[in-house]
Tab-separated table of C-alpha atoms in Angstrom:
chain	number	residue	atom	x	y	z
A	73	UNK	CA	3.404	25.117	-22.055
A	74	UNK	CA	4.976	21.720	-21.774
A	75	UNK	CA	3.130	18.630	-20.341
A	76	UNK	CA	3.145	15.975	-19.168
A	77	UNK	CA	0.245	13.226	-18.519
A	78	UNK	CA	0.059	10.103	-16.359
A	79	UNK	CA	-1.942	8.973	-12.597
A	80	UNK	CA	1.821	9.179	-11.588
A	81	UNK	CA	0.746	6.951	-7.760
A	82	UNK	CA	3.472	7.661	-5.166
A	83	UNK	CA	5.467	9.672	-7.285
A	84	UNK	CA	8.646	7.623	-7.403
A	85	UNK	CA	11.594	7.845	-8.826
A	86	UNK	CA	10.290	6.861	-12.638
A	87	UNK	CA	7.689	9.531	-12.714
A	88	UNK	CA	10.715	12.029	-10.597
A	89	UNK	CA	12.699	11.208	-13.979
A	90	UNK	CA	9.498	12.932	-16.146
A	91	UNK	CA	8.837	15.899	-13.845
A	92	UNK	CA	12.567	16.929	-13.594
A	93	UNK	CA	12.625	17.104	-17.184
A	94	UNK	CA	9.295	18.966	-17.837
A	95	UNK	CA	10.188	21.486	-15.565
A	96	UNK	CA	13.928	21.671	-16.852
A	97	UNK	CA	12.398	21.913	-20.547
A	98	UNK	CA	9.950	24.076	-19.535
A	99	UNK	CA	12.430	26.663	-17.640
A	100	UNK	CA	14.693	26.747	-20.370
A	101	UNK	CA	11.963	27.636	-23.044
A	102	UNK	CA	10.610	30.447	-20.198
A	103	UNK	CA	7.034	28.113	-20.901
A	104	UNK	CA	4.858	26.856	-17.974
A	105	UNK	CA	5.301	23.021	-17.045
A	106	UNK	CA	2.411	21.323	-16.342
A	107	UNK	CA	0.784	18.022	-15.207
A	108	UNK	CA	-1.909	15.941	-16.562
A	109	UNK	CA	-3.200	13.671	-13.228
A	110	UNK	CA	-6.501	11.690	-13.398
A	111	UNK	CA	-8.722	10.935	-10.506
A	112	UNK	CA	-9.674	9.165	-8.911
A	113	UNK	CA	-8.043	6.560	-9.764
A	114	UNK	CA	-9.453	4.537	-14.004
A	115	UNK	CA	-9.352	0.837	-11.940
A	116	UNK	CA	-11.102	2.030	-9.483
A	117	UNK	CA	-14.117	3.468	-12.288
A	118	UNK	CA	-13.581	0.776	-14.278
A	119	UNK	CA	-14.059	-2.060	-11.715
A	120	UNK	CA	-10.962	-4.102	-12.275
A	121	UNK	CA	-10.022	-5.557	-9.136
A	122	UNK	CA	-10.362	-2.809	-7.884
A	123	UNK	CA	-10.919	-3.610	-4.216
A	124	UNK	CA	-7.623	-4.906	-4.012
A	125	UNK	CA	-6.211	-2.236	-5.401
A	126	UNK	CA	-4.604	0.008	-3.048
A	127	UNK	CA	-3.022	3.622	-3.581
A	128	UNK	CA	0.090	4.977	-2.423
A	129	UNK	CA	-0.640	8.736	-2.897
A	130	UNK	CA	-3.711	10.837	-2.082
A	131	UNK	CA	-4.962	13.464	-4.757
A	132	UNK	CA	-3.211	16.372	-1.851
A	133	UNK	CA	0.022	13.950	-1.466
A	134	UNK	CA	0.528	13.867	-5.586
A	135	UNK	CA	-0.307	17.653	-6.525
A	136	UNK	CA	2.610	18.388	-3.311
A	137	UNK	CA	5.122	15.985	-4.308
A	138	UNK	CA	4.732	17.479	-7.868
A	139	UNK	CA	4.396	21.272	-6.927
A	140	UNK	CA	7.882	20.418	-4.546
A	141	UNK	CA	9.616	19.899	-7.691
A	142	UNK	CA	8.712	23.121	-9.471
A	143	UNK	CA	5.720	22.018	-11.083
A	144	UNK	CA	4.011	25.377	-11.984
A	145	UNK	CA	-0.007	23.946	-13.043
A	146	UNK	CA	-1.326	20.307	-11.914
A	147	UNK	CA	-4.413	19.687	-13.639
A	148	UNK	CA	-6.848	17.318	-12.615
A	149	UNK	CA	-8.848	14.944	-15.205
A	150	UNK	CA	-12.142	13.274	-13.275
A	151	UNK	CA	-11.916	10.103	-14.218
A	152	UNK	CA	-15.807	8.366	-14.838
A	153	UNK	CA	-16.854	6.169	-17.637
A	154	UNK	CA	-17.686	8.275	-20.698
A	155	UNK	CA	-13.966	10.250	-19.842
A	156	UNK	CA	-12.363	6.848	-19.968
A	157	UNK	CA	-14.068	5.671	-23.644
A	158	UNK	CA	-11.732	8.258	-25.199
A	159	UNK	CA	-8.458	7.070	-27.346
A	160	UNK	CA	-5.103	7.638	-26.878
A	161	UNK	CA	-6.224	10.730	-30.509
A	162	UNK	CA	-9.331	12.587	-29.105
A	163	UNK	CA	-7.093	13.204	-25.375
A	164	UNK	CA	-3.951	14.520	-26.999
A	165	UNK	CA	-6.718	16.872	-28.937
A	166	UNK	CA	-9.377	17.367	-26.686
A	167	UNK	CA	-7.388	17.774	-23.913
A	168	UNK	CA	-3.897	17.909	-24.140
A	169	UNK	CA	-4.007	20.704	-27.467
A	170	UNK	CA	-7.601	22.149	-26.872
A	171	UNK	CA	-8.031	22.155	-22.751
A	172	UNK	CA	-4.637	22.753	-21.495
A	173	UNK	CA	-3.279	24.391	-25.073
A	174	UNK	CA	0.100	22.427	-24.596
A	175	UNK	CA	2.822	22.418	-27.080
A	176	UNK	CA	5.173	19.852	-25.682
A	177	UNK	CA	4.128	16.880	-24.529
A	178	UNK	CA	6.718	14.545	-22.248
A	179	UNK	CA	6.156	10.536	-22.479
A	180	UNK	CA	7.522	8.145	-20.113
A	181	UNK	CA	8.811	4.948	-21.608
A	182	UNK	CA	5.960	2.823	-20.358
A	183	UNK	CA	2.922	6.033	-21.021
A	184	UNK	CA	0.164	4.375	-22.251
A	185	UNK	CA	-2.585	6.702	-23.334
A	186	UNK	CA	-6.208	6.840	-23.869
A	187	UNK	CA	-8.841	3.737	-24.033
A	188	UNK	CA	-7.002	1.889	-27.206
A	189	UNK	CA	-3.682	2.077	-24.870
A	190	UNK	CA	-1.914	3.141	-27.699
A	191	UNK	CA	2.082	2.375	-26.890
A	192	UNK	CA	4.544	5.456	-26.415
A	193	UNK	CA	5.038	5.041	-30.079
A	194	UNK	CA	2.113	5.325	-31.325
A	195	UNK	CA	1.704	7.819	-29.069
A	196	UNK	CA	4.493	10.278	-30.984
A	197	UNK	CA	3.145	10.154	-33.804
A	198	UNK	CA	0.194	11.036	-33.625
A	199	UNK	CA	1.312	14.058	-31.347
A	200	UNK	CA	2.963	14.963	-33.563
A	201	UNK	CA	0.822	14.827	-36.395
A	202	UNK	CA	-1.316	17.243	-34.580
A	203	UNK	CA	1.335	19.683	-33.708
A	204	UNK	CA	2.518	18.918	-30.870
A	205	UNK	CA	6.571	18.304	-29.921
A	206	UNK	CA	7.520	14.860	-28.473
A	207	UNK	CA	9.788	14.167	-26.139
A	208	UNK	CA	11.057	10.973	-24.914
A	209	UNK	CA	12.207	9.998	-21.151
A	210	UNK	CA	14.171	6.525	-20.724
A	211	UNK	CA	12.715	3.772	-17.847
A	212	UNK	CA	14.500	4.543	-13.833
A	213	UNK	CA	16.533	0.782	-13.425
A	214	UNK	CA	16.261	0.208	-9.752
A	215	UNK	CA	18.224	-3.647	-8.854
A	216	UNK	CA	18.148	-3.902	-12.762
A	217	UNK	CA	14.496	-3.763	-12.987
A	218	UNK	CA	12.672	-0.047	-14.368
A	219	UNK	CA	10.753	1.658	-11.332
A	220	UNK	CA	6.265	0.974	-10.554
A	221	UNK	CA	4.019	1.678	-9.100
A	222	UNK	CA	3.523	-2.317	-8.741
A	223	UNK	CA	7.191	-2.413	-7.710
A	224	UNK	CA	6.269	-0.332	-4.883
A	225	UNK	CA	3.007	-2.580	-3.548
A	226	UNK	CA	4.352	-5.248	-3.728
A	227	UNK	CA	7.326	-4.042	-1.235
A	228	UNK	CA	5.294	-2.093	1.027
A	229	UNK	CA	3.206	-5.055	1.349
A	230	UNK	CA	5.410	-7.318	2.621
A	231	UNK	CA	6.953	-5.458	4.422
A	232	UNK	CA	9.883	-4.618	3.039
A	233	UNK	CA	9.864	-0.635	3.522
A	234	UNK	CA	14.206	-0.113	2.600
A	235	UNK	CA	12.974	-1.484	-0.996
A	236	UNK	CA	10.159	0.563	-1.080
A	237	UNK	CA	12.483	4.311	-0.006
A	238	UNK	CA	14.966	3.150	-2.242
A	239	UNK	CA	12.473	3.733	-5.515
A	240	UNK	CA	10.077	6.449	-4.048
A	241	UNK	CA	12.831	8.135	-3.338
A	242	UNK	CA	11.181	9.110	0.206
A	243	UNK	CA	10.176	6.793	3.540
A	244	UNK	CA	6.218	5.368	2.144
A	245	UNK	CA	4.718	7.482	5.196
A	246	UNK	CA	0.830	7.018	6.379
A	247	UNK	CA	-0.987	10.756	7.884
A	248	UNK	CA	-4.523	10.821	9.653
A	249	UNK	CA	-6.028	11.497	12.713
A	250	UNK	CA	-4.906	10.125	15.821
A	251	UNK	CA	-8.082	8.671	17.792
A	252	UNK	CA	-9.015	7.274	21.026
A	253	UNK	CA	-7.807	3.211	21.310
A	254	UNK	CA	-8.543	0.493	24.456
A	255	UNK	CA	-5.230	2.599	26.590
A	256	UNK	CA	-3.605	-0.652	27.296
A	257	UNK	CA	-0.048	0.393	26.274
A	258	UNK	CA	-0.681	2.593	29.339
A	259	UNK	CA	-0.691	-0.322	31.803
A	260	UNK	CA	2.583	-1.479	30.366
A	261	UNK	CA	4.767	1.350	30.171
A	262	UNK	CA	4.095	1.719	25.941
A	263	UNK	CA	1.095	4.650	25.481
A	264	UNK	CA	-0.108	4.327	21.981
A	265	UNK	CA	-1.645	6.636	19.698
A	266	UNK	CA	-3.470	4.952	17.905
A	267	UNK	CA	-4.516	6.915	13.872
A	268	UNK	CA	-7.208	6.693	11.744
A	269	UNK	CA	-6.037	7.273	8.073
A	270	UNK	CA	-7.623	10.354	5.917
A	271	UNK	CA	-7.112	8.338	2.693
A	272	UNK	CA	-8.795	5.168	3.152
A	273	UNK	CA	-7.480	3.375	-0.320
A	274	UNK	CA	-3.892	4.544	0.946
A	275	UNK	CA	-1.288	1.078	1.471
A	276	UNK	CA	-0.527	-0.550	4.861
A	277	UNK	CA	2.357	-1.652	4.829
A	278	UNK	CA	2.290	-5.568	5.811
A	279	UNK	CA	1.718	-6.166	9.373
A	280	UNK	CA	4.546	-5.494	12.145
A	281	UNK	CA	6.859	-3.515	14.272
A	282	UNK	CA	8.360	-0.369	12.642
A	283	UNK	CA	10.588	2.198	13.386
A	284	UNK	CA	9.078	5.376	11.832
A	285	UNK	CA	9.834	8.991	12.145
A	286	UNK	CA	6.401	10.844	14.216
A	287	UNK	CA	5.417	14.145	12.743
A	288	UNK	CA	3.044	15.980	15.445
A	289	UNK	CA	1.943	18.731	16.995
A	290	UNK	CA	4.980	20.780	14.058
A	291	UNK	CA	7.442	18.517	15.916
A	292	UNK	CA	9.025	15.524	14.555
A	293	UNK	CA	9.423	12.763	17.148
A	294	UNK	CA	10.972	8.789	15.990
A	295	UNK	CA	9.198	6.059	17.367
A	296	UNK	CA	7.712	2.837	16.881
A	297	UNK	CA	4.646	1.194	14.969
A	298	UNK	CA	3.048	-1.885	15.058
A	299	UNK	CA	0.376	-2.548	12.387
A	300	UNK	CA	-1.840	-5.750	12.829
A	301	UNK	CA	-4.830	-7.202	15.160
A	302	UNK	CA	-3.437	-7.058	17.594
A	303	UNK	CA	-3.153	-10.687	18.981
A	304	UNK	CA	-2.797	-10.285	22.297
A	305	UNK	CA	-5.362	-7.496	23.754
A	306	UNK	CA	-7.743	-8.187	20.505
A	307	UNK	CA	-10.102	-11.173	18.903
A	308	UNK	CA	-11.463	-9.651	16.346
A	309	UNK	CA	-9.125	-9.528	14.343
A	310	UNK	CA	-9.612	-6.056	12.919
A	311	UNK	CA	-6.867	-3.481	11.626
A	312	UNK	CA	-4.705	-1.098	12.970
A	313	UNK	CA	-2.163	1.396	12.824
A	314	UNK	CA	-0.780	2.324	16.523
A	315	UNK	CA	2.277	4.494	17.962
A	316	UNK	CA	4.161	4.923	20.287
A	317	UNK	CA	6.242	8.118	19.643
A	318	UNK	CA	9.535	7.454	22.072
A	319	UNK	CA	10.187	10.915	25.138
A	320	UNK	CA	5.781	11.322	23.697
A	321	UNK	CA	3.758	12.400	26.822
A	322	UNK	CA	0.647	14.966	25.275
A	323	UNK	CA	-2.394	14.614	24.295
A	324	UNK	CA	-3.587	14.525	21.195
A	325	UNK	CA	-6.195	12.702	20.332
A	326	UNK	CA	-8.273	14.367	17.411
A	327	UNK	CA	-5.755	16.137	16.026
A	328	UNK	CA	-2.726	15.256	12.426
A	329	UNK	CA	-0.572	12.348	12.811
A	330	UNK	CA	1.898	11.345	9.748
A	331	UNK	CA	3.979	8.807	10.286
A	332	UNK	CA	6.907	7.517	8.346
A	333	UNK	CA	8.701	4.520	8.022
A	334	UNK	CA	12.202	3.947	8.429
A	335	UNK	CA	13.219	-0.406	9.305
A	336	UNK	CA	10.736	-3.031	9.686
A	337	UNK	CA	11.684	-4.528	13.429
A	338	UNK	CA	9.644	-7.848	13.240
A	339	UNK	CA	6.804	-9.677	12.706
A	340	UNK	CA	3.264	-9.453	14.467
A	341	UNK	CA	2.734	-12.073	16.745
A	342	UNK	CA	0.079	-13.230	19.875
A	343	UNK	CA	2.147	-13.031	23.721
A	344	UNK	CA	1.088	-15.706	26.392
A	345	UNK	CA	0.265	-12.294	29.016
A	346	UNK	CA	0.510	-8.328	28.623
A	347	UNK	CA	3.873	-8.585	30.542
A	348	UNK	CA	4.968	-10.315	28.297
A	349	UNK	CA	4.350	-8.470	25.389
A	350	UNK	CA	5.600	-5.532	27.628
A	351	UNK	CA	9.328	-7.195	27.566
A	352	UNK	CA	8.580	-7.769	23.730
A	353	UNK	CA	8.443	-3.992	23.497
A	354	UNK	CA	11.115	-2.583	25.272
A	355	UNK	CA	13.605	-5.193	23.382
A	356	UNK	CA	11.725	-3.779	20.726
A	357	UNK	CA	12.391	-0.569	21.377
A	358	UNK	CA	16.163	-0.729	22.006
A	359	UNK	CA	16.630	-2.476	18.825
A	360	UNK	CA	14.581	0.903	16.868
A	361	UNK	CA	17.236	3.260	19.068
A	362	UNK	CA	20.315	0.929	17.695
A	363	UNK	CA	19.000	1.855	14.625
A	364	UNK	CA	18.602	5.401	15.069
């Protein structure tokens, strides 16, 4: 068995270098490819500024992406405080060799393992002493810098969904259930589907209006999504994710919906009246259609 290990949040282009190599090597040798990944995120368990941590992928999204890349087995390791005490050598010996039965381990350029936060060089040395073959991969440059989940989170938080997509290798998305709103959008000609996320720790892009792809009822549509606190119609400051789906008029309350972010159109702003908001939304729609 050939194993790669890590959290792999976002399964971004840097991760895909490791996973593609994992699958290639395993297939060439006629062996099983496996990923050992952690859940929940270590920062949540260890309370390391956990209140500010938001994830690029839910556990199910991460597993599905890895499987789509050809990984045979995804082993989810429950991260607990007790688990966090494992040293790098204990992790390799007990998990990679003992639990998974691996003969080869792939290491990313910044793959740090264990409570001693050992460098890839130290990991390689100990792994080889345990009888593991070690394969190293290189960082993937994006604009002169290596791709990282942190950089992607920063881009999304600022609303830069295009840069995020360039590092992820796909358009960032949100998935949830459609819930009832206040129905004011319908009164000005722009009914919206309000989303409640399935994964509450999923990162929501910075406030504003976006062109999105919408998957609902087994079909794909385009639409525009507003993320923010709806300052024109609400004063409670609650964050909402509401999407006007183009050329669509179905009752989808209580149903699954997924949106993928294509372009940022503008910042969220407060308007003097609903009529003024309606006029701006018409302009936003035209802007979206030009991008399409």
